[in-house]
Amino acid sequence: MRYYPMFVNLENKSCLVVGAGEVGARKIATLLSCGARSILVLDTREPDEGLRALLERPGVAFERREFRDADLDGRFLVIASTSNEALNWRISDLCRERNLLCNIVDQPEKCSFIVPALVTQGDLTLAISTGGQSPALAKHLRKHLQESFGAEYGAFLVVMGRLRPMLLELDRPTGENTAVFRAVVGSRLMETLAAKDFGQAAAVLDEHLPEPLRPRIPELLHGLV
């Protein structure tokens, strides 16, 4: 199967995680980092110390009990990480009937979506998928990309995120704005941010930004480390 790649907005969405072992805990942490409004966590075991720290986060509720069909009510996304094959199939079938997004960890045949290996630097997210055929290769590629994409990419996106509204406020033709964005992306800005040479970063921006924005260059670089 070839999966349709997409990034899902979890803001104000309710999620369910069944099974809160080491893998389940990682899934909970990722859902929290992506802004899920509420997460119900189910497990028959007492939470360990690492999990308890996650359960203290706003919006997370833990119940020590078995899964019930009604736990799916009102959910947007469901993740199951259990060693119970029958339970995994049951959750998968129920989610399919209800058209819920469902991931059964490491069992793509039971999933409506699979989770790619991720490399993140600030707002930059690189997703790697092998269609469930080789998670080991996906992890290998992730390690390679982590070595290639450093913190400067996150810093670069901070600058671009600040620049975009400033430039649009000038009410210039779209073509001129596009030319500025492309010029900045193609400039030495990334290199200067990697070196943490913010004086040179300011000089690069001064070279490529329209004159009205040049006095605001300190705002673009403020707080970067």
GROMACS .gro file of N, CA, C and O in nm, residues 143-150 152-153:
model
   40
  143LYS      N    1   1.852   0.911   1.144
  143LYS     CA    2   1.980   0.943   1.205
  143LYS      C    3   2.067   1.023   1.108
  143LYS      O    4   2.133   1.121   1.147
  144HIS      N    5   2.066   0.982   0.981
  144HIS     CA    6   2.146   1.053   0.881
  144HIS      C    7   2.097   1.197   0.865
  144HIS      O    8   2.178   1.291   0.858
  145LEU      N    9   1.965   1.215   0.861
  145LEU     CA   10   1.911   1.350   0.844
  145LEU      C   11   1.934   1.437   0.967
  145LEU      O   12   1.955   1.558   0.955
  146GLN      N   13   1.930   1.376   1.085
  146GLN     CA   14   1.957   1.453   1.207
  146GLN      C   15   2.096   1.512   1.205
  146GLN      O   16   2.120   1.621   1.259
  147GLU      N   17   2.189   1.442   1.142
  147GLU     CA   18   2.326   1.491   1.133
  147GLU      C   19   2.340   1.600   1.026
  147GLU      O   20   2.436   1.676   1.029
  148SER      N   21   2.244   1.604   0.934
  148SER     CA   22   2.253   1.698   0.822
  148SER      C   23   2.176   1.827   0.846
  148SER      O   24   2.209   1.930   0.785
  149PHE      N   25   2.074   1.822   0.930
  149PHE     CA   26   1.989   1.940   0.953
  149PHE      C   27   2.004   1.983   1.098
  149PHE      O   28   1.944   1.925   1.188
  150GLY      N   29   2.083   2.087   1.119
  150GLY     CA   30   2.112   2.134   1.254
  150GLY      C   31   2.014   2.239   1.302
  150GLY      O   32   1.914   2.272   1.236
  152GLU      N   33   2.031   2.543   1.306
  152GLU     CA   34   2.017   2.664   1.224
  152GLU      C   35   1.889   2.663   1.140
  152GLU      O   36   1.835   2.769   1.105
  153TYR      N   37   1.836   2.544   1.110
  153TYR     CA   38   1.712   2.536   1.033
  153TYR      C   39   1.593   2.586   1.114
  153TYR      O   40   1.505   2.653   1.062
   0.00000   0.00000   0.00000
